[in-house]
mmCIF file of C-alpha atoms in Angstrom:
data_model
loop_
_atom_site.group_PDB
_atom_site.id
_atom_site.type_symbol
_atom_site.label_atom_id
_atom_site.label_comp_id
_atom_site.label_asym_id
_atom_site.label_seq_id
_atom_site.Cartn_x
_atom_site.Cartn_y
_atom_site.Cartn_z
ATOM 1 C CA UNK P 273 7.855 9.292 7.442
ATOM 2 C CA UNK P 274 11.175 10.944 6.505
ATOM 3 C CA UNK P 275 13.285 9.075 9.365
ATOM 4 C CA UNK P 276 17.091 8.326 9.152
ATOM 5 C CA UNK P 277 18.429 6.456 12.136
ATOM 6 C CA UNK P 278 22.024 6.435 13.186
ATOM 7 C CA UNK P 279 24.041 4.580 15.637
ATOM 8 C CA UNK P 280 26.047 5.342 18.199
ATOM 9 C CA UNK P 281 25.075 8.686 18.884
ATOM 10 C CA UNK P 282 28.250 9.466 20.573
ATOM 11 C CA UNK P 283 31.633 7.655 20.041
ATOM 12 C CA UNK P 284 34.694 7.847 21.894
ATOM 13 C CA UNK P 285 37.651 5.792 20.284
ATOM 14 C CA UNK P 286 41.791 5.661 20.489
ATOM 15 C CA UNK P 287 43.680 6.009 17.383
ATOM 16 C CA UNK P 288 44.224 2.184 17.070
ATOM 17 C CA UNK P 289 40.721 1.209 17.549
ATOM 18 C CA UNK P 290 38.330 -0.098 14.659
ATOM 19 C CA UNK P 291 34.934 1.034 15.207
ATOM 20 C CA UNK P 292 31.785 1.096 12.290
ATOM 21 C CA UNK P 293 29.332 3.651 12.273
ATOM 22 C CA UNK P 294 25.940 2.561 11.125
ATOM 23 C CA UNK P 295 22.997 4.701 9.245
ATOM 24 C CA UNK P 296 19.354 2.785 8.422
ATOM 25 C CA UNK P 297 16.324 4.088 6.862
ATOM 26 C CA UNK P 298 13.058 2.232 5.450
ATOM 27 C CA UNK P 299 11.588 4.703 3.537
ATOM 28 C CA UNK P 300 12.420 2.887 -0.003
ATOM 29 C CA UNK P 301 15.006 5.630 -1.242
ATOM 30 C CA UNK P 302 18.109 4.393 -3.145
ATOM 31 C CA UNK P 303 20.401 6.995 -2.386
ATOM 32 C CA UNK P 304 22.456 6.859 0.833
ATOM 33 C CA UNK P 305 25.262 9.573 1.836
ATOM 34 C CA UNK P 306 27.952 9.994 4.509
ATOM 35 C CA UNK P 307 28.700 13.682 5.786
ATOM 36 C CA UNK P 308 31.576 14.522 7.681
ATOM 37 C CA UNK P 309 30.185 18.100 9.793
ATOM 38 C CA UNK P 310 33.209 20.869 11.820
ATOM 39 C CA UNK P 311 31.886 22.868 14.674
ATOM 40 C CA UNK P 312 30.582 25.794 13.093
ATOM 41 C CA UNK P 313 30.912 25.056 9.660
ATOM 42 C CA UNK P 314 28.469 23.148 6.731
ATOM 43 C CA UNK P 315 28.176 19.838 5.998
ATOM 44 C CA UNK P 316 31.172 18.139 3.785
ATOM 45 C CA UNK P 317 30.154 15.142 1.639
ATOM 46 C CA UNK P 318 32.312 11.986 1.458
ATOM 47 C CA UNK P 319 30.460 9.262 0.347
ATOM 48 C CA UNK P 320 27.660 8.488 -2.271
ATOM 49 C CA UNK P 321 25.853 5.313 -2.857
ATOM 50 C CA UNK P 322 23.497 4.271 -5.564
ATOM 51 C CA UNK P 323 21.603 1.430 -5.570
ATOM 52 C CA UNK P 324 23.978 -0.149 -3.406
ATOM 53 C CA UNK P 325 26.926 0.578 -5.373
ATOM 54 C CA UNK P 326 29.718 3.177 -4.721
ATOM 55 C CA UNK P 327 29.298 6.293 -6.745
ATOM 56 C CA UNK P 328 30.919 9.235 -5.464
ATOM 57 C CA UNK P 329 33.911 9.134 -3.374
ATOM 58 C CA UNK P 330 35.503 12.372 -2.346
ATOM 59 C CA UNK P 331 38.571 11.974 -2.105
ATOM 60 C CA UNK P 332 38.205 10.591 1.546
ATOM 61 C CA UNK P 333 41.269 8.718 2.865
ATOM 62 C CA UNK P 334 41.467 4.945 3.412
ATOM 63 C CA UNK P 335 40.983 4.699 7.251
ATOM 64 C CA UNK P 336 37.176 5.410 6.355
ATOM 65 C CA UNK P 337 35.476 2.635 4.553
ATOM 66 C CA UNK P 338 32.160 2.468 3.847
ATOM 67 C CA UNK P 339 29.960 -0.247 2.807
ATOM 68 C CA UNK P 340 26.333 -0.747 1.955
ATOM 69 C CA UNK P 341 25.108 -4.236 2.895
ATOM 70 C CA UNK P 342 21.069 -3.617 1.637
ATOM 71 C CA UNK P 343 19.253 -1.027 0.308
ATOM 72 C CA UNK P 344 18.003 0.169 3.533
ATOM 73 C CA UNK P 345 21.690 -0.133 5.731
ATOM 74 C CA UNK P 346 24.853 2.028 5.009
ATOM 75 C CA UNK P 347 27.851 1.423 7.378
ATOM 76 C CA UNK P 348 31.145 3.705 7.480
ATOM 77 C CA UNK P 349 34.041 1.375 9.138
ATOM 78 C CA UNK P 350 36.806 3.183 11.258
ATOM 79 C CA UNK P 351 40.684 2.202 11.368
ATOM 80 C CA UNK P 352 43.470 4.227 12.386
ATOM 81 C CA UNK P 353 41.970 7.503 12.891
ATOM 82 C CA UNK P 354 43.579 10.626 13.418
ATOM 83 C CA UNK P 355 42.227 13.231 16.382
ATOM 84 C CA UNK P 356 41.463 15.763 13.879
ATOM 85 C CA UNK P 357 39.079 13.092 12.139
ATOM 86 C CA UNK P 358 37.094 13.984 15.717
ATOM 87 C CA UNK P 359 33.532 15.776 13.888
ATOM 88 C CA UNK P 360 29.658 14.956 13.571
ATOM 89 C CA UNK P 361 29.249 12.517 11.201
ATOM 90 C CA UNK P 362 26.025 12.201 9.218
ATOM 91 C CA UNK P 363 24.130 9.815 7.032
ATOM 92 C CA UNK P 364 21.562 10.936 4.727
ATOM 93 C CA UNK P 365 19.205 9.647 2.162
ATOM 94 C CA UNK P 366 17.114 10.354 -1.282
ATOM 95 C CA UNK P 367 14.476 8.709 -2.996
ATOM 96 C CA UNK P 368 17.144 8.809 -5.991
ATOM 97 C CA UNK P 369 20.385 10.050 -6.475
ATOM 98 C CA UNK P 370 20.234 14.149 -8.416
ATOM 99 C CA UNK P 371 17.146 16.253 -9.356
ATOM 100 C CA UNK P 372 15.022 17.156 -7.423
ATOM 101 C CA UNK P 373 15.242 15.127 -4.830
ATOM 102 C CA UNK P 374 15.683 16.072 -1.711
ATOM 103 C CA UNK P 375 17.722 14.675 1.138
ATOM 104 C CA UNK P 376 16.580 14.005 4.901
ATOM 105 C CA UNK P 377 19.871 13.477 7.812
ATOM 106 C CA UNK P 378 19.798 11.321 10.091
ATOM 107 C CA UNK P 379 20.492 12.834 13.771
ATOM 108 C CA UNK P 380 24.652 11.997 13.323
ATOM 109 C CA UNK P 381 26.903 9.972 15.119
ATOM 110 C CA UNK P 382 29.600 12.441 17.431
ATOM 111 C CA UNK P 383 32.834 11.060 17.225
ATOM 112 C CA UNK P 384 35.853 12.099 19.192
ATOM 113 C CA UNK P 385 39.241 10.413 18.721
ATOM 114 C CA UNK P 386 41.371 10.754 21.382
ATOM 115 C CA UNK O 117 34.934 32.318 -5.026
ATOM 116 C CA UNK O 118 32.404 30.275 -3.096
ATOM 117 C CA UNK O 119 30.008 28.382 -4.719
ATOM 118 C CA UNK O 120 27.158 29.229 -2.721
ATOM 119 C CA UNK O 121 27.147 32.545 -0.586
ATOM 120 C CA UNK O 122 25.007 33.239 2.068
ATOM 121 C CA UNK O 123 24.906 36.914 4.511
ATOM 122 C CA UNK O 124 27.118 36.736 7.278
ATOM 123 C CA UNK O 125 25.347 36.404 10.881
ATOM 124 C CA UNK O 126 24.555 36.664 13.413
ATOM 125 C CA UNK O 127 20.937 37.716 12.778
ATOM 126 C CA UNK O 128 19.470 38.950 16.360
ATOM 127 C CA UNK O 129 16.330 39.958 16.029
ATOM 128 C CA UNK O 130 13.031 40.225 18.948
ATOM 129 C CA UNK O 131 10.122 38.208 18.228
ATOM 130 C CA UNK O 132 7.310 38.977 15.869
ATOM 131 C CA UNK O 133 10.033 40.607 13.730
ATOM 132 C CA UNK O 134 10.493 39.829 10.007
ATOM 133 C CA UNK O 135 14.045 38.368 8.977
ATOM 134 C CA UNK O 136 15.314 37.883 5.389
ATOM 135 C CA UNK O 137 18.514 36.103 4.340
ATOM 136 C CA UNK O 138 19.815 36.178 1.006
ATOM 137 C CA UNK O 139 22.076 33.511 -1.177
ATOM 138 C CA UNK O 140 24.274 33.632 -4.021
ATOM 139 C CA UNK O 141 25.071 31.017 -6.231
ATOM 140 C CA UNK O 142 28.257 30.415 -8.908
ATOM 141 C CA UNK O 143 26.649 27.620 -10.937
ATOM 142 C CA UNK O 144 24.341 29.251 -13.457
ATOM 143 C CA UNK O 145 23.516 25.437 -14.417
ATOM 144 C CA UNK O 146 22.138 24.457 -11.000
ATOM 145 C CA UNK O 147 18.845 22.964 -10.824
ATOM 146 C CA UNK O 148 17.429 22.494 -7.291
ATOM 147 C CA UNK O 149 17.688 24.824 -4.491
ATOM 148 C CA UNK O 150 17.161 24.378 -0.740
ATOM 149 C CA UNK O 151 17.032 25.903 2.631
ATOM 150 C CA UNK O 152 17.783 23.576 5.907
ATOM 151 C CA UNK O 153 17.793 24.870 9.136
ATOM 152 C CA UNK O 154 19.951 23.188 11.490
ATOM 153 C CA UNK O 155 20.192 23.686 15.592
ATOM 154 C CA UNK O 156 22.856 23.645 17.527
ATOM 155 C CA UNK O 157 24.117 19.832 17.849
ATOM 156 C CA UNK O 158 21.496 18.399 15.695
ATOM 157 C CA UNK O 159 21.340 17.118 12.272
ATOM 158 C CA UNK O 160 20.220 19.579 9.323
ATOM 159 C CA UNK O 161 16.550 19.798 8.422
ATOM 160 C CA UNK O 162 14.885 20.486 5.519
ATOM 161 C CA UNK O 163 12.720 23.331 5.552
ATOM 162 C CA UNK O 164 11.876 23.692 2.149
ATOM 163 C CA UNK O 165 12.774 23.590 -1.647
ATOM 164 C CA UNK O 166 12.746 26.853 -3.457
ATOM 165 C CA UNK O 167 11.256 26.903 -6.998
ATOM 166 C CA UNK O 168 11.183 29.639 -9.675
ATOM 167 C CA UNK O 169 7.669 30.390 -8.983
ATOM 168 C CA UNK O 170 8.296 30.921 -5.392
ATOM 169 C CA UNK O 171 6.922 28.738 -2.537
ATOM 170 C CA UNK O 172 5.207 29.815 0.793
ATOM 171 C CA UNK O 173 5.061 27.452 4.229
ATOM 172 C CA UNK O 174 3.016 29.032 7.174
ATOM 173 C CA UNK O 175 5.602 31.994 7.930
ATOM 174 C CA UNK O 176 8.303 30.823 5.703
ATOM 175 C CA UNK O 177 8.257 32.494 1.943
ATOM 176 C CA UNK O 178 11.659 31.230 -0.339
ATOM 177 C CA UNK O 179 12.039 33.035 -4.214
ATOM 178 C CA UNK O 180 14.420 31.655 -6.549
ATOM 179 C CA UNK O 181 16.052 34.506 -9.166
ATOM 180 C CA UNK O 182 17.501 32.554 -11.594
ATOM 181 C CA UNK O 183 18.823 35.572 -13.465
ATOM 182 C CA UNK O 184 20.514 37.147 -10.777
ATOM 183 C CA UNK O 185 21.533 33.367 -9.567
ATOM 184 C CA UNK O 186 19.891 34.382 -6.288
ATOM 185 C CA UNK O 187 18.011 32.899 -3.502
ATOM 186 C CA UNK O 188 15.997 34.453 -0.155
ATOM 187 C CA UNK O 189 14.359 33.033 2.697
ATOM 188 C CA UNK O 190 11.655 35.595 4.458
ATOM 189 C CA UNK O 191 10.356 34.587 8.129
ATOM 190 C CA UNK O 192 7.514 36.556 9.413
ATOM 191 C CA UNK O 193 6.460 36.800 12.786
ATOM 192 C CA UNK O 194 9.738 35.578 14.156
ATOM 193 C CA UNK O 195 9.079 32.781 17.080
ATOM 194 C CA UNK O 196 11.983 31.736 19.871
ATOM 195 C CA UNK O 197 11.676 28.510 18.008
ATOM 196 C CA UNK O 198 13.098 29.765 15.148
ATOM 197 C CA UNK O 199 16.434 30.359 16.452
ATOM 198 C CA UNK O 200 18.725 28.102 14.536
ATOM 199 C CA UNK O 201 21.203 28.350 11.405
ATOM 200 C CA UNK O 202 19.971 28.397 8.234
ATOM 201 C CA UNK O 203 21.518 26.973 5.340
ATOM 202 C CA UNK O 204 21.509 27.702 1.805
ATOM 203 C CA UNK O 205 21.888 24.393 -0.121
ATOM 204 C CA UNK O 206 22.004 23.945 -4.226
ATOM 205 C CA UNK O 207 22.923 21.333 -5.713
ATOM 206 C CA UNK O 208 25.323 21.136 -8.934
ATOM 207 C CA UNK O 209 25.586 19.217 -12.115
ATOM 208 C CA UNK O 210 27.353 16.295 -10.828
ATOM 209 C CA UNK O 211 24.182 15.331 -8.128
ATOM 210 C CA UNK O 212 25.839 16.917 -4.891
ATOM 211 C CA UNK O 213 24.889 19.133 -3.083
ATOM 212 C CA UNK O 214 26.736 22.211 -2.296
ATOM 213 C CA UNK O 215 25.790 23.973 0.962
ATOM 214 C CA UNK O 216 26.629 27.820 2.104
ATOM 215 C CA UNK O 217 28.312 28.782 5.216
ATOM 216 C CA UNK O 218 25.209 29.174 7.124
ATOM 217 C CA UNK O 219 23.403 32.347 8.876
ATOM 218 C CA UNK O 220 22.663 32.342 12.747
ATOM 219 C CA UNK O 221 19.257 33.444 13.652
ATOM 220 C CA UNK O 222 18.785 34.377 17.176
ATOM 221 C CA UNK O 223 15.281 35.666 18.063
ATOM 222 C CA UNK O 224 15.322 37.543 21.136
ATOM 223 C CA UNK O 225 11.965 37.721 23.629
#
């Protein structure tokens, strides 16, 4: 079972709104990722956990926060986004973090801010 | 330069044909390789790692040139179902990984 589950599919939200995205999967791995995807381009990582803990960040501005509350949960909080922050955004995961694991998506939440 | 190059689509094509698509990659220090398909408004899916000895799924047959830093994906008997993009994925020193621009497939009836 190689299943990533995201909620909300789709999200609609104003610039002043707080909103959290939220990405679960029970298939043990300890690696958890946040993707920001563009219409017709690839993937873009932004965040990295580790065993719960924080381990890349990519340079990805302060209105996105994410947090890991478990090993099996990984939430990406929303403040003060801009319209061009509108994109597919997708969790992943990995049995670990690096070589050669590979990583499974979850279907993406679709957020437009208007 | 781009770290990881991929052909330039689209690919049409009419079923039962076979399609290759080809990869280039910067990082002669990479160590795992990857092609994902992903369809239009879904999430990407792995399709398969690609090791130096070369792996085969059903219709799907990847190579890895580690040489010529080069990777290929060969689909024979092109279905409908296969329509998608297809995405070259390595990933670099630091853990991440680094994924190409993508190549449209369309398979025509």
């Amino acid at each position: 079972d190689t299943e990533v589950t995201q909620t909300p599919k789709h999200l609609v939200m104003g610039m002043t709104n707080k909103k959290s995205l939220k990405c679960e999967q029970h298939m043990g791995h300890r690696a958890m990722y946040w993707y920001k995807q563009k219409a017709k381009k690839p993937p873009e990582l932004m965040f990295v956990y580790s065993y719960e803990k924080l381990s890349i960040n990519e340079s990805v501005p302060s209105r996105f926060s994410p947090e890991c509350p478990n090993s099996s949960l990984l939430n990406l909080h929303l403040h003060a986004l801009q319209p061009e922050d509108s994109a597919l955004y997708l969790c992943a995961s990995s049995q670990e973090r690096g070589d050669p694991y590979e990583q499974y998506f979850g279907p993406g939440t679709r957020l437009t801010v208007t | 330069r781009k770290e990881v190059e991929q052909d330039p689509g689209p690919f049409n094509v009419p079923e039962g044909a076979t399609v290759a698509f080809n990869c280039t990659y910067s990082n002669s220090a990479s160590q795992s390789f990857f092609w994902y398909r992903q369809d239009c408004r879904k999430e990407p899916k792995l399709l398969m790692s690609v090791y130096s000895s070369g792996n085969e799924d059903g219709r799907f047959t990847a190579q890895l040139n580690r040489a010529s830093q080069y990777i290929s994906l060969l689909i024979r008997d092109s279905k409908l179902s296969d329509s998608a993009t297809y995405l070259c994925v390595v990933r670099n020193q630091g853990g991440k990984l680094i994924f190409g621009q993508g190549t449209e497939l369309s398979v025509k009836p």
